[in-house]
Coordinates of C-alpha atoms in Angstrom, one line a residue:
M1 CA 18.8 20.2 -0.2
L2 CA 21.7 19.2 -2.6
L3 CA 20.0 20.7 -5.7
P4 CA 20.2 24.3 -6.7
A5 CA 17.0 26.2 -6.3
D6 CA 16.3 26.6 -9.8
W7 CA 16.7 23.0 -10.5
Q8 CA 14.4 22.2 -7.6
A9 CA 11.7 24.5 -9.1
K10 CA 12.1 22.7 -12.5
L11 CA 11.9 19.3 -10.9
R12 CA 8.8 19.9 -9.0
L13 CA 7.1 21.5 -12.0
R14 CA 7.9 18.5 -14.1
L15 CA 6.7 16.0 -11.6
A16 CA 3.3 17.8 -11.2
F17 CA 2.4 16.7 -14.7
P18 CA 1.0 13.1 -14.7
L19 CA 3.6 12.1 -17.5
T20 CA 6.3 9.7 -17.9
S21 CA 9.6 11.6 -17.3
V22 CA 13.4 10.9 -16.9
Q23 CA 13.3 12.7 -13.5
L24 CA 10.4 10.6 -12.1
C25 CA 12.2 7.5 -13.3
L26 CA 15.6 8.4 -11.8
L27 CA 13.7 9.1 -8.4
A28 CA 11.9 5.8 -8.7
I29 CA 15.4 4.0 -8.8
V30 CA 16.4 6.0 -5.8
A31 CA 13.2 5.2 -4.0
G32 CA 13.6 1.7 -4.9
F33 CA 16.9 1.4 -3.5
L34 CA 15.8 3.0 -0.3
A35 CA 13.0 0.7 0.0
A36 CA 14.9 -2.5 -0.6
L37 CA 17.8 -1.4 1.8
L38 CA 15.1 -1.3 4.5
I39 CA 13.6 -4.7 3.5
L40 CA 17.0 -6.3 3.4
L41 CA 17.8 -4.7 6.9
F42 CA 14.5 -6.1 7.9
R43 CA 15.1 -9.8 6.6
L44 CA 18.5 -10.0 7.6
T45 CA 17.8 -9.0 11.1
I46 CA 15.1 -11.6 11.3
I47 CA 17.4 -14.4 10.0
G48 CA 20.1 -13.3 12.3
I49 CA 18.1 -13.5 15.4
Q50 CA 16.5 -16.7 14.6
S51 CA 20.0 -18.3 13.9
F52 CA 20.6 -18.3 17.7
F53 CA 17.9 -20.6 18.3
L54 CA 16.7 -22.3 15.1
E55 CA 18.6 -24.8 13.1
R56 CA 16.8 -23.6 9.9
T57 CA 15.2 -20.3 9.5
D58 CA 11.4 -20.3 10.2
D59 CA 11.4 -23.9 11.5
F60 CA 10.4 -24.1 15.1
S61 CA 9.9 -27.8 15.2
G62 CA 13.3 -28.5 16.4
I63 CA 13.8 -26.2 19.4
A64 CA 13.0 -27.3 23.0
E65 CA 9.2 -27.4 24.1
G66 CA 10.0 -24.7 26.8
Y67 CA 11.5 -22.3 24.3
R68 CA 8.8 -22.7 21.9
W69 CA 6.1 -22.0 24.8
A70 CA 7.9 -18.9 25.9
L71 CA 8.7 -17.2 22.6
P72 CA 5.2 -16.0 21.6
F73 CA 4.7 -14.6 25.2
I74 CA 8.0 -12.9 25.3
A75 CA 7.2 -11.3 22.0
A76 CA 3.6 -10.3 23.1
V77 CA 5.2 -8.4 26.3
L78 CA 7.9 -6.7 24.0
I79 CA 5.3 -5.5 21.5
S80 CA 2.9 -4.3 24.0
I81 CA 5.6 -2.4 25.9
M82 CA 6.9 -0.8 22.6
A83 CA 3.4 0.1 21.6
M84 CA 2.5 1.7 24.7
L85 CA 5.6 3.7 25.0
V86 CA 5.2 5.1 21.3
G87 CA 1.6 5.3 21.8
L88 CA -1.4 3.1 20.9
A89 CA -2.6 5.8 18.3
H90 CA 0.5 4.6 16.1
Y91 CA -0.3 1.0 16.0
R92 CA -2.2 1.1 12.7
M93 CA 0.0 -0.8 10.3
G94 CA 0.1 -3.3 7.3
I95 CA -1.1 -3.3 3.9
A96 CA -4.6 -2.3 4.7
Y97 CA -3.3 0.8 6.5
V98 CA -1.0 1.6 3.5
I99 CA -3.9 1.4 1.1
H100 CA -5.7 3.9 3.3
R101 CA -2.6 6.3 3.4
I102 CA -2.3 6.0 -0.4
K103 CA -5.8 7.1 -1.0
T104 CA -5.9 9.8 1.8
Q105 CA -2.4 11.0 2.1
Y106 CA -0.6 10.2 -1.1
G107 CA 1.3 7.4 0.5
V108 CA 3.1 9.5 3.3
M109 CA 3.6 7.0 6.2
P110 CA 3.7 8.4 9.9
F111 CA 7.3 7.8 11.4
W112 CA 6.1 6.2 14.7
N113 CA 3.6 3.7 12.9
T114 CA 6.6 2.7 10.8
F115 CA 8.7 2.2 14.1
N116 CA 6.1 0.0 15.5
Q117 CA 6.0 -1.8 12.1
F118 CA 9.7 -2.4 11.8
F119 CA 10.5 -3.5 15.2
G120 CA 7.1 -5.1 16.0
G121 CA 7.3 -7.1 12.7
I122 CA 11.0 -8.3 13.7
I123 CA 9.8 -9.5 17.0
A124 CA 6.6 -11.3 15.7
L125 CA 8.3 -13.2 13.0
T126 CA 11.2 -14.1 14.9
S127 CA 8.9 -15.6 17.8
G128 CA 6.8 -17.9 15.7
F129 CA 3.6 -16.1 15.1
S130 CA 2.0 -17.1 11.7
V131 CA 2.3 -13.9 10.0
G132 CA 4.2 -12.9 6.8
R133 CA 7.2 -10.5 6.2
E134 CA 5.1 -8.7 3.3
G135 CA 2.9 -6.8 5.6
P136 CA 5.8 -4.9 7.2
S137 CA 7.9 -4.8 3.9
V138 CA 5.1 -3.1 2.0
H139 CA 4.8 -0.5 5.0
L140 CA 8.5 0.1 5.3
G141 CA 8.8 0.3 1.3
A142 CA 6.1 3.2 1.2
F143 CA 7.7 4.8 4.2
G144 CA 11.3 5.0 2.6
A145 CA 9.9 6.3 -0.7
G146 CA 7.6 8.7 0.8
L147 CA 10.4 10.0 3.1
L148 CA 12.5 10.8 -0.3
G149 CA 9.6 12.7 -1.7
Q150 CA 8.9 14.7 1.5
Y151 CA 12.8 15.6 1.7
L152 CA 12.7 16.9 -1.9
H153 CA 9.4 18.7 -1.2
L154 CA 7.9 17.0 -4.3
P155 CA 4.5 17.4 -5.4
Y156 CA 2.0 15.0 -3.7
N157 CA 0.7 13.5 -7.0
S158 CA 4.5 12.3 -7.5
I159 CA 5.0 11.2 -3.9
R160 CA 1.9 8.8 -4.4
I161 CA 3.6 7.3 -7.3
L162 CA 7.0 7.1 -5.3
A163 CA 5.3 5.2 -2.4
G164 CA 4.0 2.7 -5.1
C165 CA 7.5 2.4 -6.2
G166 CA 8.8 1.8 -2.6
I167 CA 6.0 -0.9 -2.3
A168 CA 7.0 -2.5 -5.5
A169 CA 10.7 -2.6 -4.5
A170 CA 9.9 -4.0 -1.0
I171 CA 7.7 -6.8 -2.3
S172 CA 10.2 -7.6 -5.0
A173 CA 13.0 -7.7 -2.3
S174 CA 10.9 -9.9 -0.1
F175 CA 10.0 -12.6 -2.6
N176 CA 12.3 -12.2 -5.5
T177 CA 9.2 -11.5 -7.8
P178 CA 9.7 -8.3 -9.6
L179 CA 6.9 -8.6 -12.1
A180 CA 4.4 -9.8 -9.5
A181 CA 5.4 -7.0 -7.2
V182 CA 4.6 -4.5 -10.1
I183 CA 1.2 -6.1 -10.7
F184 CA 0.2 -6.3 -7.0
V185 CA 1.0 -2.5 -6.6
M186 CA -1.2 -1.8 -9.6
E187 CA -4.0 -4.3 -8.9
V188 CA -4.3 -4.0 -5.1
V189 CA -2.6 -0.8 -3.8
L190 CA -3.0 1.8 -6.4
R191 CA -5.7 0.3 -8.4
E192 CA -4.9 1.8 -11.7
Y193 CA -3.0 0.9 -14.7
R194 CA -1.3 4.1 -16.3
I195 CA 1.8 4.1 -18.2
H196 CA 3.2 7.2 -16.3
V197 CA 2.7 5.2 -13.2
F198 CA 3.7 1.8 -14.5
V199 CA 7.1 2.6 -15.9
P200 CA 8.6 4.0 -12.6
V201 CA 7.2 1.4 -10.4
M202 CA 8.6 -1.2 -12.9
L203 CA 12.0 0.3 -12.4
A204 CA 11.8 0.4 -8.7
S205 CA 10.9 -3.3 -8.6
V206 CA 13.9 -4.2 -10.7
V207 CA 16.0 -2.3 -8.2
G208 CA 14.5 -4.4 -5.3
A209 CA 15.2 -7.6 -7.3
L210 CA 18.6 -7.0 -8.1
L211 CA 19.5 -6.1 -4.6
T212 CA 17.8 -9.2 -3.0
R213 CA 19.5 -11.2 -5.6
G214 CA 22.8 -9.8 -4.7
V215 CA 22.3 -10.7 -1.1
F216 CA 20.2 -14.0 -1.2
G217 CA 20.9 -15.2 -4.8
M218 CA 18.5 -16.1 -7.5
G219 CA 16.4 -18.7 -5.5
N220 CA 13.1 -18.1 -3.9
D221 CA 10.8 -19.9 -1.5
L222 CA 9.1 -22.1 -4.0
A223 CA 12.5 -23.4 -5.7
A224 CA 12.0 -26.7 -4.0
L225 CA 8.7 -27.5 -5.6
K226 CA 9.1 -29.7 -8.5
I227 CA 6.7 -28.4 -11.3
V228 CA 5.7 -30.8 -14.0
S229 CA 3.4 -30.8 -16.9
I230 CA -0.1 -32.2 -16.5
S231 CA -2.3 -33.6 -19.0
G232 CA -5.7 -32.6 -20.1
W233 CA -7.7 -35.0 -17.8
H234 CA -6.6 -33.0 -14.8
L235 CA -8.6 -30.0 -16.0
P236 CA -12.1 -31.0 -14.8
Y237 CA -10.7 -31.8 -11.3
L238 CA -8.8 -28.4 -11.4
V239 CA -12.2 -26.8 -11.6
L240 CA -13.3 -28.6 -8.4
C241 CA -10.1 -27.6 -6.9
G242 CA -10.6 -24.2 -7.6
I243 CA -14.2 -24.0 -6.3
A244 CA -12.9 -25.7 -3.0
I245 CA -10.1 -23.1 -2.7
G246 CA -12.7 -20.2 -3.2
A247 CA -15.0 -21.7 -0.5
A248 CA -11.9 -22.0 1.9
A249 CA -10.9 -18.4 1.1
Y250 CA -14.3 -17.2 2.3
V251 CA -14.1 -19.0 5.4
F252 CA -10.6 -17.6 6.0
N253 CA -11.4 -14.1 5.3
Q254 CA -14.6 -14.3 7.4
S255 CA -12.9 -15.9 10.3
I256 CA -10.1 -12.9 10.4
W257 CA -13.0 -10.4 10.2
R258 CA -15.1 -12.0 12.9
I259 CA -12.2 -12.2 15.2
L260 CA -11.3 -8.5 14.4
K261 CA -14.9 -7.5 15.3
W262 CA -15.3 -9.6 18.4
F263 CA -12.1 -8.3 19.9
Q264 CA -12.1 -4.8 18.5
K265 CA -12.5 -3.2 22.0
W266 CA -9.9 -5.3 23.8
H267 CA -6.8 -3.6 25.0
L268 CA -4.0 -4.4 22.5
A269 CA -1.8 -6.2 25.4
L270 CA -4.8 -8.5 26.1
K271 CA -5.2 -9.3 22.4
L272 CA -1.5 -10.2 21.9
F273 CA -1.4 -12.3 25.0
L274 CA -4.4 -14.2 23.7
A275 CA -2.6 -14.6 20.4
A276 CA 0.4 -15.7 22.2
A277 CA -1.5 -18.4 24.4
I278 CA -3.2 -19.9 21.4
T279 CA 0.1 -19.9 19.4
A280 CA 1.9 -21.5 22.2
A281 CA -0.7 -24.1 22.7
V282 CA -1.2 -25.2 19.1
G283 CA 2.6 -24.8 18.6
H284 CA 3.1 -27.3 21.3
V285 CA 1.1 -29.8 19.5
V286 CA 1.9 -28.8 15.8
P287 CA 5.1 -26.8 15.8
Q288 CA 5.5 -27.1 12.1
A289 CA 2.6 -24.4 11.6
M290 CA 4.4 -21.7 13.5
G291 CA 6.3 -19.1 11.6
A292 CA 5.6 -17.7 8.1
E293 CA 5.4 -19.6 4.9
T294 CA 8.8 -21.4 4.7
G295 CA 8.2 -23.9 7.1
A296 CA 4.8 -25.0 5.3
I297 CA 6.5 -25.2 2.1
F298 CA 9.4 -27.3 3.6
Y299 CA 6.8 -30.0 4.8
A300 CA 4.8 -29.9 1.6
V301 CA 8.0 -31.0 -0.1
T302 CA 9.4 -33.4 2.4
A303 CA 6.2 -35.0 3.6
S304 CA 4.1 -34.8 0.3
T305 CA 2.8 -38.2 0.9
E306 CA 1.8 -38.0 4.5
F307 CA -1.8 -37.0 4.3
W308 CA -2.7 -36.7 8.0
L309 CA 0.4 -34.8 8.9
L310 CA -0.2 -32.2 6.3
L311 CA -3.9 -31.8 7.0
T312 CA -2.9 -31.2 10.7
I313 CA -0.4 -28.7 9.7
L314 CA -3.0 -27.0 7.3
L315 CA -5.7 -26.8 9.9
A316 CA -3.1 -25.6 12.6
K317 CA -1.7 -23.1 10.2
F318 CA -5.1 -21.8 9.2
L319 CA -6.1 -21.3 12.9
L320 CA -2.6 -19.7 14.0
T321 CA -3.0 -17.3 10.8
V322 CA -6.5 -16.2 11.5
V323 CA -5.6 -15.6 15.2
A324 CA -2.5 -13.7 14.7
V325 CA -4.0 -11.4 11.9
G326 CA -7.2 -11.0 13.7
L327 CA -5.7 -10.3 17.2
A328 CA -3.3 -7.5 15.8
V329 CA 0.0 -9.2 15.7
P330 CA 2.3 -7.0 13.5
G331 CA 2.8 -8.9 10.3
G332 CA 1.4 -9.7 7.0
V333 CA -1.1 -12.0 5.8
I334 CA 0.4 -12.9 2.3
G335 CA 3.1 -15.1 3.5
P336 CA 0.7 -17.5 5.5
V337 CA -1.6 -17.4 2.5
F338 CA 1.2 -18.8 0.5
G339 CA 1.6 -21.4 3.0
I340 CA -2.0 -22.4 3.6
G341 CA -2.4 -22.4 -0.2
I342 CA 0.6 -24.7 -0.8
L343 CA -0.6 -27.2 1.7
A344 CA -4.1 -27.2 0.4
G345 CA -2.8 -27.9 -3.1
T346 CA -0.6 -30.5 -1.8
L347 CA -3.7 -32.2 -0.1
L348 CA -5.6 -31.9 -3.3
A349 CA -3.0 -33.6 -5.3
F350 CA -3.7 -37.0 -3.4
L351 CA -6.5 -38.1 -5.6
P352 CA -4.6 -37.3 -9.0
V353 CA -1.5 -39.0 -7.5
F354 CA -3.7 -42.0 -6.3
V355 CA -5.3 -42.3 -9.9
S356 CA -2.1 -41.9 -11.9
G357 CA 0.6 -43.1 -9.6
D358 CA 2.6 -40.2 -10.3
A359 CA 3.9 -38.5 -7.1
S360 CA 5.7 -35.8 -8.8
L361 CA 2.3 -34.1 -9.3
S362 CA 2.4 -32.9 -5.8
G363 CA 4.7 -29.8 -6.6
T364 CA 2.4 -28.7 -9.3
Y365 CA -0.8 -28.9 -7.3
A366 CA 0.9 -27.2 -4.5
T367 CA 1.6 -24.2 -6.6
L368 CA -1.8 -24.2 -8.2
G369 CA -3.3 -24.1 -4.5
M370 CA -1.1 -21.0 -3.6
A371 CA -2.1 -19.3 -6.8
G372 CA -6.0 -19.9 -6.1
F373 CA -5.9 -19.1 -2.5
M374 CA -3.9 -15.9 -3.1
A375 CA -6.4 -14.9 -5.8
A376 CA -9.4 -15.6 -3.7
T377 CA -8.5 -14.0 -0.3
L378 CA -6.6 -10.8 -1.6
H379 CA -8.8 -10.4 -4.7
A380 CA -5.6 -10.0 -6.8
P381 CA -6.1 -12.7 -9.6
L382 CA -3.4 -11.5 -12.0
A383 CA -0.7 -10.8 -9.2
A384 CA -1.3 -14.4 -8.2
L385 CA -0.9 -15.7 -11.8
V386 CA 2.4 -13.7 -12.2
A387 CA 3.6 -14.7 -9.0
V388 CA 3.3 -18.4 -9.8
M389 CA 5.0 -17.8 -13.1
E390 CA 8.0 -16.0 -11.7
L391 CA 8.2 -18.3 -8.6
S392 CA 8.0 -21.6 -10.7
Y393 CA 10.0 -20.5 -13.9
N394 CA 7.8 -23.0 -15.7
P395 CA 5.5 -22.0 -18.5
D396 CA 3.5 -25.2 -18.2
I397 CA 2.0 -24.0 -15.0
I398 CA 0.1 -21.0 -16.7
V399 CA -3.0 -22.6 -18.2
P400 CA -3.7 -24.7 -15.1
A401 CA -3.1 -21.6 -12.8
M402 CA -5.3 -19.5 -14.9
L403 CA -8.2 -22.2 -14.6
V404 CA -7.7 -22.6 -10.8
I405 CA -7.4 -18.9 -10.1
T406 CA -10.5 -18.1 -12.3
C407 CA -12.5 -20.7 -10.6
A408 CA -11.4 -19.7 -7.1
Y409 CA -11.9 -16.2 -7.5
V410 CA -15.4 -16.3 -9.2
T411 CA -16.5 -18.7 -6.6
T412 CA -15.5 -16.6 -3.6
V413 CA -16.8 -13.5 -5.2
Q414 CA -19.9 -14.6 -7.0
L415 CA -21.3 -17.4 -4.8
F416 CA -20.1 -16.4 -1.4
K417 CA -19.8 -12.5 -1.9
N418 CA -16.5 -12.5 -0.4
K419 CA -14.4 -9.3 -0.1
S420 CA -10.7 -8.8 -0.2
I421 CA -9.2 -9.3 3.2
F422 CA -7.7 -5.8 3.1
V423 CA -11.0 -4.3 2.2
L424 CA -12.5 -6.1 5.3
Q425 CA -9.9 -4.7 7.6
L426 CA -10.2 -1.3 6.2
E427 CA -14.0 -1.3 6.6
L428 CA -14.0 -2.5 10.2
Q429 CA -11.6 0.0 11.2
Q430 CA -13.4 2.5 9.4
L431 CA -10.6 3.8 7.3
P432 CA -11.5 5.5 4.1
Y433 CA -10.0 3.7 0.9
K434 CA -12.2 4.9 -1.7
L435 CA -12.3 8.4 -3.3
A436 CA -14.8 10.4 -5.1
P437 CA -14.6 10.2 -8.9
A438 CA -13.6 13.9 -9.1
D439 CA -10.8 13.5 -6.4
D440 CA -9.6 10.4 -8.1
V441 CA -8.8 12.3 -11.2
L442 CA -7.7 15.4 -9.6
Q443 CA -5.1 13.8 -7.2
K444 CA -3.1 12.9 -10.3
V445 CA -2.3 16.5 -11.3
G446 CA -0.2 18.8 -9.1
V447 CA -1.1 22.4 -8.8
L448 CA 2.2 23.6 -10.1
A449 CA 1.1 22.0 -13.5
M450 CA -2.0 24.2 -13.7
L451 CA -0.6 27.6 -12.4
D452 CA -2.4 30.7 -13.7
K453 CA 0.1 33.5 -14.1
E454 CA -2.5 36.2 -15.5
Y455 CA -2.5 38.7 -12.4
L456 CA -1.1 41.8 -11.2
V457 CA 0.2 42.1 -7.6
V458 CA 0.0 45.6 -5.9
S459 CA 0.9 46.5 -2.4
A460 CA -0.8 50.1 -2.5
S461 CA -3.8 50.5 -0.2
D462 CA -5.2 53.6 -1.9
D463 CA -8.4 53.0 -3.3
D464 CA -8.0 55.5 -6.1
K465 CA -4.7 54.0 -7.4
I466 CA -6.2 50.7 -7.2
E467 CA -9.2 51.7 -9.2
S468 CA -7.2 53.1 -12.0
I469 CA -5.1 49.9 -12.1
L470 CA -8.4 47.8 -12.4
A471 CA -9.5 50.1 -15.2
D472 CA -6.4 49.8 -17.2
K473 CA -5.8 46.0 -16.8
P474 CA -7.2 43.4 -19.5
A475 CA -10.4 41.7 -18.4
H476 CA -9.1 38.4 -17.8
Q477 CA -6.4 39.5 -15.5
L478 CA -6.8 39.2 -11.8
L479 CA -5.7 41.9 -9.5
I480 CA -4.1 40.7 -6.2
Q481 CA -3.2 43.0 -3.2
K482 CA -0.4 41.8 -0.9
T483 CA -0.8 42.7 2.8
D484 CA 1.1 42.6 5.9
N485 CA -1.2 40.2 7.6
S486 CA 0.5 36.9 7.7
E487 CA -2.9 35.1 8.2
Q488 CA -4.2 36.6 5.2
P489 CA -1.2 37.8 3.0
F490 CA -3.1 38.1 -0.4
L491 CA -6.6 39.6 -1.2
L492 CA -8.4 39.5 -4.4
I493 CA -9.5 42.9 -5.6
D494 CA -12.3 43.5 -7.9
Y495 CA -15.5 45.9 -8.4
D496 CA -18.3 45.6 -6.0
L497 CA -21.2 46.3 -8.2
D498 CA -23.9 46.1 -5.4
A499 CA -22.0 48.6 -3.2
S500 CA -21.5 51.1 -6.1
M501 CA -25.4 51.5 -6.6
T502 CA -25.4 52.8 -3.0
G503 CA -22.6 55.3 -3.3
Q504 CA -20.1 53.2 -1.2
S505 CA -16.7 52.1 -2.2
T506 CA -16.8 50.3 -5.4
L507 CA -13.8 47.9 -4.4
M508 CA -14.3 44.5 -3.0
R509 CA -11.5 42.7 -1.2
Q510 CA -11.8 39.0 -0.9
P511 CA -9.2 36.9 1.4
L512 CA -7.6 34.3 -0.7
Q513 CA -7.0 30.8 0.7
G514 CA -3.6 29.3 -0.1
L515 CA -2.2 25.8 -0.8
S516 CA 1.4 24.6 -0.7
H517 CA 3.0 23.8 -4.1
Q518 CA 3.0 20.1 -3.1
A519 CA -0.9 20.0 -3.3
S520 CA -2.8 18.4 -6.0
M521 CA -5.7 19.7 -7.7
A522 CA -7.9 17.6 -5.6
E523 CA -7.3 20.1 -2.7
V524 CA -8.2 23.1 -4.8
H525 CA -11.4 21.3 -5.6
T526 CA -12.1 20.7 -1.8
L527 CA -11.6 24.5 -1.1
L528 CA -13.7 25.8 -4.1
D529 CA -16.4 23.0 -4.6
E530 CA -18.8 24.4 -2.2
Q531 CA -19.2 27.9 -4.0
K532 CA -18.4 26.4 -7.4
G533 CA -15.9 29.4 -7.9
G534 CA -13.3 31.5 -6.8
V535 CA -9.4 31.4 -6.6
V536 CA -6.7 30.0 -4.5
Y537 CA -3.2 30.9 -4.2
I538 CA -0.2 28.8 -4.3
Y539 CA 3.0 29.3 -2.3
D540 CA 6.3 27.6 -1.3
P541 CA 6.1 26.7 2.6
Q542 CA 9.8 27.9 2.7
Q543 CA 8.9 31.2 1.3
P544 CA 5.3 31.7 2.2
E545 CA 5.5 35.5 1.3
Q546 CA 6.0 34.6 -2.4
L547 CA 3.2 34.2 -4.7
L548 CA 3.8 31.2 -7.1
G549 CA 0.5 31.5 -9.0
L550 CA -3.3 31.1 -8.9
I551 CA -5.7 28.3 -9.6
R552 CA -9.1 29.2 -10.6
W553 CA -12.2 27.2 -10.5
E554 CA -12.7 27.2 -14.0
Q555 CA -9.2 25.1 -14.4
V556 CA -10.6 22.6 -12.0
R557 CA -13.9 22.2 -13.8
A558 CA -12.0 21.9 -17.2
L559 CA -10.1 19.1 -15.9
L560 CA -13.2 17.3 -15.0
T561 CA -15.3 18.0 -17.9
K562 CA -13.0 18.3 -20.9
Q563 CA -11.0 15.6 -22.7
N564 CA -7.5 16.6 -21.2
N565 CA -4.3 14.8 -22.2
L566 CA -3.1 15.1 -18.8
I567 CA -5.4 12.5 -17.4

């Protein structure tokens, strides 16, 4: 490491506290930079490969039918070979998997899963599968930020925050929506709103936006949609639109869940080949439905008056997305959700356009459809609203968007009992994504923030000498004996009152369990919860023989039962 040892110790100690700090903010900037670089490399690679055979990025309608047929099958072969060489156990990827790792492993992402995600995502997105780039982006962002935390051996509670920073920077770099990226991380991934988390995540998102704007400019995917103000008579119709979108979101999520369930036991290669066959067949008839969201946006703008063409593209896009996500094609779902929502909104605009004769309404309704469908499928209403505000640069869209989002979300949750697509994926794969209330609190505090230094360390093994030390020390002070046993290097020594009644030795030596200085108080709770008492020692894995301090059960209980400014 580049930092001196004493600086490292001070940095780790500061980050163990769940408080806003300059150190965490600076690390968030670095994490955001690393994550954004990975995303830019990912995006530029896709654009570079597609430039060899596509006239316009993500538009597969202009290439020869033979190539369009072959691309999905070539991709299925390459992804299958890569996954089997690396190991099928490393094929879990995407936003759902990142949420699982955030909750259970503080956002630390395995290398080989990330390897599969990076190259598999590039192959899938360049070959016409209807998946989005944000799934790989979120995975890569969490990996880059977590890698920084692991390299510096930071406390896991701060690595978790850095992973959120990497995700925010990745989404910001993918869509040029820095604020929506922050809200998405807080609302969907971390599922909490705390100042000491919000500030560094916001900084990382800014870094991601600056980098992507430096490479791709200020534009975004929705820049071509024309947003106009709509009058009050549209509002009752927007309520009906929201209800329809909420119902469509239920069908969408349930369709993906059913395909995931039906084909769960199939070999990966068979699933990918089935996805390739359906993509090739549908793409032969409706090539406009292939790819991520940009193709759908293009046709929503250029063919906004062609009802049957848009309806055909919508149905085909819906089918291809459900198939690709359900059959484990390595990509995200948010991009296609954008495309489906925009197409649905454009179609819903036909009635008000017919009534008013104002064809410019199509862009507004397309944007509202995207917002409602995103809110209902991902269960991210606030992120959907902010995304619309950032992508449209028009404050007139806020009130209509709030109405559509609310109606769509309430309909899908209340009427259809629809769960988030990510939750459905996690439950089907039996990946934990919820924490016990105690662990949820304790994960936010590093053990270094709670070290107990009230102890004496002795290396003597003479009982008489140890008894004299026990007699002279303060009652609250613990006595620790250091041993030559690497498996049990420290013992807690105290009087054995039961043994003293029988005339045996009055000393009791109890082996202590150890935890790395990166651990949080949740790991202490796991070790001591069964006996509701005891002590663990904290050590540096690079110097395991050095005792950094102790954590007592009373400290865990205090964090959970008392009003503590740390949490």
